[in-house]
PDB file of C-alpha atoms in Angstrom:
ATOM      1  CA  UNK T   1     -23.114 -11.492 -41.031  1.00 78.00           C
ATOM      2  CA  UNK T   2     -21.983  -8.842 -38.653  1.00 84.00           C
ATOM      3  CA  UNK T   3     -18.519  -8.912 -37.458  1.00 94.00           C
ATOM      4  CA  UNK T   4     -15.549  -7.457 -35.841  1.00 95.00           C
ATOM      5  CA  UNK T   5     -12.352  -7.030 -36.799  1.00 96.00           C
ATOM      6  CA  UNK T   6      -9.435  -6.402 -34.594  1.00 97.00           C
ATOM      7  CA  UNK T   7      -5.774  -5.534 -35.487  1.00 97.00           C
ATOM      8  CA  UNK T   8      -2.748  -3.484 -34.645  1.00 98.00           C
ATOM      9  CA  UNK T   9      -1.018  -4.994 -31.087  1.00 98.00           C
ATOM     10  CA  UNK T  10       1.746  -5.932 -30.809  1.00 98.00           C
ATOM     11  CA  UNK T  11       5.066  -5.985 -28.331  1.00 98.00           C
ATOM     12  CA  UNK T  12       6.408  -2.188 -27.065  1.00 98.00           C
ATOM     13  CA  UNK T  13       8.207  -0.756 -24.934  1.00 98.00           C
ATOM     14  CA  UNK T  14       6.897   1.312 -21.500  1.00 98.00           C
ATOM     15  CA  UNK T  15       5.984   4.584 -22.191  1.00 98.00           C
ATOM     16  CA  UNK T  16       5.522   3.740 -26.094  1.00 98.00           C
ATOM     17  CA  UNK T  17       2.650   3.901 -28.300  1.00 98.00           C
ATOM     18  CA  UNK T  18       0.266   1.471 -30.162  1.00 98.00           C
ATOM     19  CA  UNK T  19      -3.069   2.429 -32.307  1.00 98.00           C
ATOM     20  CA  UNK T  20      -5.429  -0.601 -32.774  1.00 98.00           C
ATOM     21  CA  UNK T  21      -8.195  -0.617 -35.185  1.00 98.00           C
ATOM     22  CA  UNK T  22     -11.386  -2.012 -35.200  1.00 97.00           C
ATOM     23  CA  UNK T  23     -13.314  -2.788 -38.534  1.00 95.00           C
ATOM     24  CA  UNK T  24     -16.575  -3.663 -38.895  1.00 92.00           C
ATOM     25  CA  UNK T  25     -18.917  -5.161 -41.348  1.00 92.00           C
ATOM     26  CA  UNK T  26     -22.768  -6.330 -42.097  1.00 87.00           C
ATOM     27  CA  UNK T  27     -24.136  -3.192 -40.301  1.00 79.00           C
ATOM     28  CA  UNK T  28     -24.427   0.549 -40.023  1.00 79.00           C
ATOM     29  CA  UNK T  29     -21.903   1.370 -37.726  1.00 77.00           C
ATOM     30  CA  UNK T  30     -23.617   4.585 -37.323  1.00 80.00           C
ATOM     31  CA  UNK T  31     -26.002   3.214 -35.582  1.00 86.00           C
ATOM     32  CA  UNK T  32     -24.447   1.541 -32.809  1.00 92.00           C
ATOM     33  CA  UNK T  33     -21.188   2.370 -29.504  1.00 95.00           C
ATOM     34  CA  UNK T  34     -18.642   0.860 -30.585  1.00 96.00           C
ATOM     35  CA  UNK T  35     -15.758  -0.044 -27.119  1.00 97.00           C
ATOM     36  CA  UNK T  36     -12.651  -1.173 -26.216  1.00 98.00           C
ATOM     37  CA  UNK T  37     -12.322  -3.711 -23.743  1.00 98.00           C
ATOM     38  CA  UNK T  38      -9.382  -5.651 -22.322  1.00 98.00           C
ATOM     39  CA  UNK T  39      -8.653  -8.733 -20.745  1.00 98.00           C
ATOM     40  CA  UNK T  40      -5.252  -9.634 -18.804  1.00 97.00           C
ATOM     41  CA  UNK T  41      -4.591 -13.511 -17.287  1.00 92.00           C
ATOM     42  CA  UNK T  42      -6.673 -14.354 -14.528  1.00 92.00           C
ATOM     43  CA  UNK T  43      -8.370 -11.174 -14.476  1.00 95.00           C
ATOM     44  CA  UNK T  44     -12.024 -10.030 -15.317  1.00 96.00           C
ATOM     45  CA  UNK T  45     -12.646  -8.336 -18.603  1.00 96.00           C
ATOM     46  CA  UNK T  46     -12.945  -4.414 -18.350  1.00 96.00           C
ATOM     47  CA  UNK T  47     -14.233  -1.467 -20.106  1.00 97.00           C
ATOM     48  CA  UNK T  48     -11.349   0.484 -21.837  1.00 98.00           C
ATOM     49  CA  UNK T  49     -13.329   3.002 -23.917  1.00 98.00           C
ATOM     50  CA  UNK T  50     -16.330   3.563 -25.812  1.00 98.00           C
ATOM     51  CA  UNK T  51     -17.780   6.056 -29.016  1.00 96.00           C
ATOM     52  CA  UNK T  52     -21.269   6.796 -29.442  1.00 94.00           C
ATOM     53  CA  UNK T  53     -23.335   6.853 -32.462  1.00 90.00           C
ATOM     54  CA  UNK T  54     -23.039  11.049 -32.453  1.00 90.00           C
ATOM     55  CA  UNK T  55     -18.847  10.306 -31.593  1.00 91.00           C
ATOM     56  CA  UNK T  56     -19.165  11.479 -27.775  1.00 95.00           C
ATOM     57  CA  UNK T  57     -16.596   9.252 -25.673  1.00 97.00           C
ATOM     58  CA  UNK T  58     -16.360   8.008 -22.609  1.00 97.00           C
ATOM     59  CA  UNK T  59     -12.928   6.163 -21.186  1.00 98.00           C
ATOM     60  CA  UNK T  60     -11.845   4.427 -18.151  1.00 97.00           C
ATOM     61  CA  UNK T  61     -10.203   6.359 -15.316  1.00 97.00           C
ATOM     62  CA  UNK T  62      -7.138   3.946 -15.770  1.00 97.00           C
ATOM     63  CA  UNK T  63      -6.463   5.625 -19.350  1.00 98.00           C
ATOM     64  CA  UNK T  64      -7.607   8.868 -19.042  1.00 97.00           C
ATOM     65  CA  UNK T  65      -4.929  11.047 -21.078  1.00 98.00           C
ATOM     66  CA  UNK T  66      -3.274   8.349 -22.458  1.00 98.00           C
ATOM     67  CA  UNK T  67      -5.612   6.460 -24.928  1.00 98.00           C
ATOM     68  CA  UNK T  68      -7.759   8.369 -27.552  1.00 98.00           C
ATOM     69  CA  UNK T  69     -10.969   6.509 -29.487  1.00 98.00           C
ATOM     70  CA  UNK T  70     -11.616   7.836 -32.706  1.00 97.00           C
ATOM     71  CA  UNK T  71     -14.032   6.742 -35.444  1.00 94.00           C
ATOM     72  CA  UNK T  72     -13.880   7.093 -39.264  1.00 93.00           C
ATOM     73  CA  UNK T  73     -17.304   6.044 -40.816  1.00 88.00           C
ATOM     74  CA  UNK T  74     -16.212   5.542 -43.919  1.00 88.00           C
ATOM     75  CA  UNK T  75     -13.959   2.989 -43.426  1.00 92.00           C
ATOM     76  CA  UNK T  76     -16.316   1.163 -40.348  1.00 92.00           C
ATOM     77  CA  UNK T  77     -13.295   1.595 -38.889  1.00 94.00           C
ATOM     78  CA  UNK T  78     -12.346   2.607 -34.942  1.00 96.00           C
ATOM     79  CA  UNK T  79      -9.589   3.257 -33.806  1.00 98.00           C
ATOM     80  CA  UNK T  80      -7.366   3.432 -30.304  1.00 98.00           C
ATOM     81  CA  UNK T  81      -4.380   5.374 -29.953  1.00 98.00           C
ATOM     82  CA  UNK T  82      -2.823   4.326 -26.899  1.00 98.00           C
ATOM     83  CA  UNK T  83      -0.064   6.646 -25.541  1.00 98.00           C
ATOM     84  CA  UNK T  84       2.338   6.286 -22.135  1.00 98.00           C
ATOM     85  CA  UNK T  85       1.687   2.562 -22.182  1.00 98.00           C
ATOM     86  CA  UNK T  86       2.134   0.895 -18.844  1.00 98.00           C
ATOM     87  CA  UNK T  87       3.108  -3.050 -18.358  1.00 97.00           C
ATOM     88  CA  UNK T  88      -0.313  -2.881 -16.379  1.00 97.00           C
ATOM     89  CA  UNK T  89      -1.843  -1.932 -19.770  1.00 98.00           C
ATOM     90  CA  UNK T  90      -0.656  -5.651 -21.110  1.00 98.00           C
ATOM     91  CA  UNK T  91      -3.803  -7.973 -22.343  1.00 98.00           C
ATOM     92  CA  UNK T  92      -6.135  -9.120 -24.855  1.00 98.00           C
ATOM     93  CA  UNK T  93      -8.275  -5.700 -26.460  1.00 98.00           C
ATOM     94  CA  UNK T  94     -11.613  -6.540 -28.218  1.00 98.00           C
ATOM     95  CA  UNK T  95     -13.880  -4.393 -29.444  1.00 97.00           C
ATOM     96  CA  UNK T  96     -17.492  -4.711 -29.461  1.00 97.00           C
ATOM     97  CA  UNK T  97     -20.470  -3.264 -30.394  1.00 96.00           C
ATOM     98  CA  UNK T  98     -23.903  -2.374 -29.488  1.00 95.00           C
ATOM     99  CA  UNK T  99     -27.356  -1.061 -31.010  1.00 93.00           C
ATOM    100  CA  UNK T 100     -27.725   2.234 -28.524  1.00 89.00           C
ATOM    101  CA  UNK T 101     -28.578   5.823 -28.274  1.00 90.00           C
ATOM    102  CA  UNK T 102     -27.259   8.667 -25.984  1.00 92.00           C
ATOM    103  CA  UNK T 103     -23.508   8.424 -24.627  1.00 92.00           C
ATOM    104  CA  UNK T 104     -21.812   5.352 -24.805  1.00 94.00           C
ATOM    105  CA  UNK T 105     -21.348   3.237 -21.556  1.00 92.00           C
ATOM    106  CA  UNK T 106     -18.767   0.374 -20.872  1.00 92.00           C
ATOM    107  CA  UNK T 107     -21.172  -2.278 -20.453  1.00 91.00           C
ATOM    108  CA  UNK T 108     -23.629  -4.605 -21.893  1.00 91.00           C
ATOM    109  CA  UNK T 109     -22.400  -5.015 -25.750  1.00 95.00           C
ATOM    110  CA  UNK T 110     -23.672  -7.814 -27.867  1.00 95.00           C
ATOM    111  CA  UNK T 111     -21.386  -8.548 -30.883  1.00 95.00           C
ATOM    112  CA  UNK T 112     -17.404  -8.940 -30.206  1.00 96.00           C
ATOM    113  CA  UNK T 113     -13.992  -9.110 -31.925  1.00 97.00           C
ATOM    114  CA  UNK T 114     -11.377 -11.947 -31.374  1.00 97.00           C
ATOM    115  CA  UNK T 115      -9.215  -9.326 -29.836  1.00 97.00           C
ATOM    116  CA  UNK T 116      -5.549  -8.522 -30.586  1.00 98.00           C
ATOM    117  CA  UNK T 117      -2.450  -8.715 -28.171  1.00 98.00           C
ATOM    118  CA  UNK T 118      -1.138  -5.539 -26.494  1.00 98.00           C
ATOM    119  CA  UNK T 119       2.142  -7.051 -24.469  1.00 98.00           C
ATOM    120  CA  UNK T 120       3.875  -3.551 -22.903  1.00 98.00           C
ATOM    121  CA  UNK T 121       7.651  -4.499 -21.496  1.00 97.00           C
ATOM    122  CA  UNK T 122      11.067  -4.033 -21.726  1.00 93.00           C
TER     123      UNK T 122
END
């Protein structure tokens, strides 16, 4: 019943820009963090960003400035704008979501995307 929806990678260029959206359905997205998290080859998954319930943020050190999370509640819909891409940024994004209060942390989520392909080269 509840499930998550991502789209929007795709193949650009360094220093482009991509926006992926997450959708959501068979809950209250209000009431849960929705994050970002990414996943390159032979590497561990990682916290990209997060959005709270009351739309405070929280982002990983290695996208400060460059990506943006953004939520529009209507449409159960999250979004991240990712600017200055880096070939390091290549990978897998999910998003997931958990049942939480307070500001949003980049761990320990229960329900997850498929994830969508970011590939960043030239």
């Amino acid at each position: 019943q509840l499930q998550l929806v991502e789209s929007g990678g795709g193949l650009v260029q360094p220093g482009g820009s991509l926006r992926l959206s997450c959708t959501a359905s068979g809950f209250t997205l209000d009431n849960y963090h929705i994050g970002w998290f990414r996943q390159a080859p032979e590497k561990e998954r990682e916290g990209v960003s997060c959005i709270s319930r009351k739309a405070g943020t929280n982002y990983a050190d290695s996208v400060k400035g460059r990506f943006t999370i953004s939520r529009d509640t209507a449409k159960k819909t999250v979004y991240l704008q990712m600017n200055s891409l880096k070939p390091e940024d290549t990978a897998v994004y999910y998003c997931a979501a958990v049942r939480r209060l307070g500001d949003c942390i980049l761990y320990t989520y229960d329900y997850w995307g498929q994830g969508t392909q970011v590939t960043v080269s030239s």
